[in-house]
Amino acid sequence: MRPAARIQSAIEILDAIIAAARSGGAPADRILADWFKGNRYAGSKDKRAIRELVYDAIRACGPVPETGRAAMLGLVEERPELRDLFDGSQYGPAAIVDGERVAEGGVAPEWLEDRLIASGIEQADAEALLGRAPLDMRINRLKVPEGLPDLPEPGEALAAPDALRFPTGTQASGWDAYRDGLVEVQDHGSQIACMAVGAQGGETVIDLCAGAGGKTLALAAAMRNEGTLVAADTDRRRLSQLGPRAERAGAAVSAEVLLDPGRELEALEPWLGKADRVLVDAPCSGTGTWRRNPEARWRLSEAEIARYVKTQAHVLAIAAELVREGGSITYVVCSLLDEEGPRQMADFLAAHSGWQAQALDLPLGTERGDGIRLLPSRDGTDGFFIARIGKS
């Protein structure tokens, strides 16, 4: 494909992504995959270039742009060398004319930027949310008890004891070490969140929002497969992915529990009041993960954030029923909005007697309310709020 044709293809894909963001349709990565599947004439270099153009254009826009062309013209303002590719050639985009609509820049829609500012996110912090994330991996100590696994390239050692970092775009899925479960892909911030749990062998630990089990596997490694580890979630599809992942990692998961929303405690009855530690990696707005999903900021609404806040409070109340005296809840969200983090924690403590915030001894993060906050700009991780509370 000629460079101009790549630009036009990116514009067409952006049109589909914008429409999906407005209607709650498929995410950008799925739209790209479907487009590549339907346009097999695009070679590997074409696909890589188109993908980069699409995501660079998404990052260049704050609010949802009107059209894919407007989004690409927004990118042109950052990369003037692309202007000459709007040449009106066959398969290329039409020439740029004076007065054309150009997408507005910024970090996010104005209302969402205001929410971030109110939550103490400074300009440099906000801009870093739209950078490109590196590839972070966790050494699986269930299979590599000490030292480093044999990897095709060296990784940078990070603050978490088993964390390695590789450059953006590293393709690790074909590595023998990955296929054999010696390493797991996991953001450094997520690894630090698992450290906050403090899980130890012989304990009863519940991952209450386990999803596909990334943090469950880290907890199994911390426990050295000793004790009781329960993974629970309401999403059957995501939870079904845990079994094969655990088998590959050599992780012992005592029970996988599919939860019925509104009746969660029925399924969790065997562990009521018995858990030493519960991890609540709660559903959230994902404002800390925009490096990986930049179009996600176009999908949020104030009503949706309010729903997340309500769900988080509900899940915390469930967790409280599971913990024994002397046990703890570790609350984690990949959000930087105070209503999902420190305010959520403060509301729980105000409504539940016998619970206290516990100090966290973590290698990264800054204090925010009763927990800590991780930021891409300061810590090089995804954005997280992490807190731990104990039951007396």
PDB file of N, CA, C and O in Angstrom, residues 21 32 38 48 126 183 218 232 274 293 308 316 334 375 380:
ATOM      1  N   ALA A  21     -17.795   3.985  19.644  1.00  0.00           N
ATOM      2  CA  ALA A  21     -17.669   4.676  20.931  1.00  0.00           C
ATOM      3  C   ALA A  21     -18.978   5.367  21.307  1.00  0.00           C
ATOM      4  O   ALA A  21     -19.371   5.389  22.473  1.00  0.00           O
ATOM      5  N   LEU A  32     -10.141  -2.975  14.493  1.00  0.00           N
ATOM      6  CA  LEU A  32      -8.932  -3.110  13.674  1.00  0.00           C
ATOM      7  C   LEU A  32      -8.745  -4.548  13.201  1.00  0.00           C
ATOM      8  O   LEU A  32      -8.463  -4.784  12.023  1.00  0.00           O
ATOM      9  N   GLY A  38     -10.778  -8.480   6.822  1.00  0.00           N
ATOM     10  CA  GLY A  38     -11.532  -8.249   5.598  1.00  0.00           C
ATOM     11  C   GLY A  38     -10.750  -7.576   4.490  1.00  0.00           C
ATOM     12  O   GLY A  38     -11.272  -7.392   3.376  1.00  0.00           O
ATOM     13  N   ARG A  48       0.881  -2.672  10.469  1.00  0.00           N
ATOM     14  CA  ARG A  48       1.562  -1.992  11.576  1.00  0.00           C
ATOM     15  C   ARG A  48       1.450  -0.472  11.429  1.00  0.00           C
ATOM     16  O   ARG A  48       1.164   0.245  12.390  1.00  0.00           O
ATOM     17  N   ALA A 126      -1.837  13.966  33.531  1.00  0.00           N
ATOM     18  CA  ALA A 126      -2.904  13.667  32.574  1.00  0.00           C
ATOM     19  C   ALA A 126      -2.341  13.343  31.196  1.00  0.00           C
ATOM     20  O   ALA A 126      -2.772  12.384  30.544  1.00  0.00           O
ATOM     21  N   VAL A 183       6.805 -16.972  32.623  1.00  0.00           N
ATOM     22  CA  VAL A 183       6.534 -15.542  32.814  1.00  0.00           C
ATOM     23  C   VAL A 183       5.078 -15.277  32.458  1.00  0.00           C
ATOM     24  O   VAL A 183       4.479 -15.987  31.649  1.00  0.00           O
ATOM     25  N   ALA A 218      -0.902 -14.330  40.321  1.00  0.00           N
ATOM     26  CA  ALA A 218       0.132 -13.696  41.142  1.00  0.00           C
ATOM     27  C   ALA A 218      -0.051 -14.053  42.616  1.00  0.00           C
ATOM     28  O   ALA A 218       0.930 -14.264  43.345  1.00  0.00           O
ATOM     29  N   ALA A 232     -13.407 -15.655  42.119  1.00  0.00           N
ATOM     30  CA  ALA A 232     -14.844 -15.466  41.888  1.00  0.00           C
ATOM     31  C   ALA A 232     -15.072 -14.305  40.937  1.00  0.00           C
ATOM     32  O   ALA A 232     -14.325 -13.324  40.934  1.00  0.00           O
ATOM     33  N   LYS A 274     -14.464 -16.427  56.907  1.00  0.00           N
ATOM     34  CA  LYS A 274     -13.316 -17.321  57.015  1.00  0.00           C
ATOM     35  C   LYS A 274     -12.074 -16.842  56.275  1.00  0.00           C
ATOM     36  O   LYS A 274     -10.992 -17.409  56.442  1.00  0.00           O
ATOM     37  N   ASN A 293      -5.763   1.674  26.198  1.00  0.00           N
ATOM     38  CA  ASN A 293      -7.078   1.785  25.555  1.00  0.00           C
ATOM     39  C   ASN A 293      -7.469   3.257  25.457  1.00  0.00           C
ATOM     40  O   ASN A 293      -8.375   3.710  26.153  1.00  0.00           O
ATOM     41  N   TYR A 308     -20.503   2.678  38.335  1.00  0.00           N
ATOM     42  CA  TYR A 308     -19.304   2.016  38.848  1.00  0.00           C
ATOM     43  C   TYR A 308     -19.165   2.237  40.358  1.00  0.00           C
ATOM     44  O   TYR A 308     -18.842   1.305  41.108  1.00  0.00           O
ATOM     45  N   LEU A 316     -17.557  -4.198  47.880  1.00  0.00           N
ATOM     46  CA  LEU A 316     -16.882  -4.041  49.168  1.00  0.00           C
ATOM     47  C   LEU A 316     -17.737  -4.600  50.310  1.00  0.00           C
ATOM     48  O   LEU A 316     -17.214  -5.233  51.241  1.00  0.00           O
ATOM     49  N   CYS A 334      -8.231   0.596  38.819  1.00  0.00           N
ATOM     50  CA  CYS A 334      -7.336   1.237  37.849  1.00  0.00           C
ATOM     51  C   CYS A 334      -7.986   2.545  37.387  1.00  0.00           C
ATOM     52  O   CYS A 334      -8.128   2.803  36.203  1.00  0.00           O
ATOM     53  N   LEU A 375       0.887   6.404  39.270  1.00  0.00           N
ATOM     54  CA  LEU A 375       0.676   7.215  38.074  1.00  0.00           C
ATOM     55  C   LEU A 375       1.716   6.873  37.007  1.00  0.00           C
ATOM     56  O   LEU A 375       2.890   6.667  37.331  1.00  0.00           O
ATOM     57  N   GLY A 380       5.649   5.146  36.330  1.00  0.00           N
ATOM     58  CA  GLY A 380       5.854   4.332  35.135  1.00  0.00           C
ATOM     59  C   GLY A 380       4.914   3.154  35.029  1.00  0.00           C
ATOM     60  O   GLY A 380       5.171   2.209  34.276  1.00  0.00           O
TER      61      GLY A 380
END
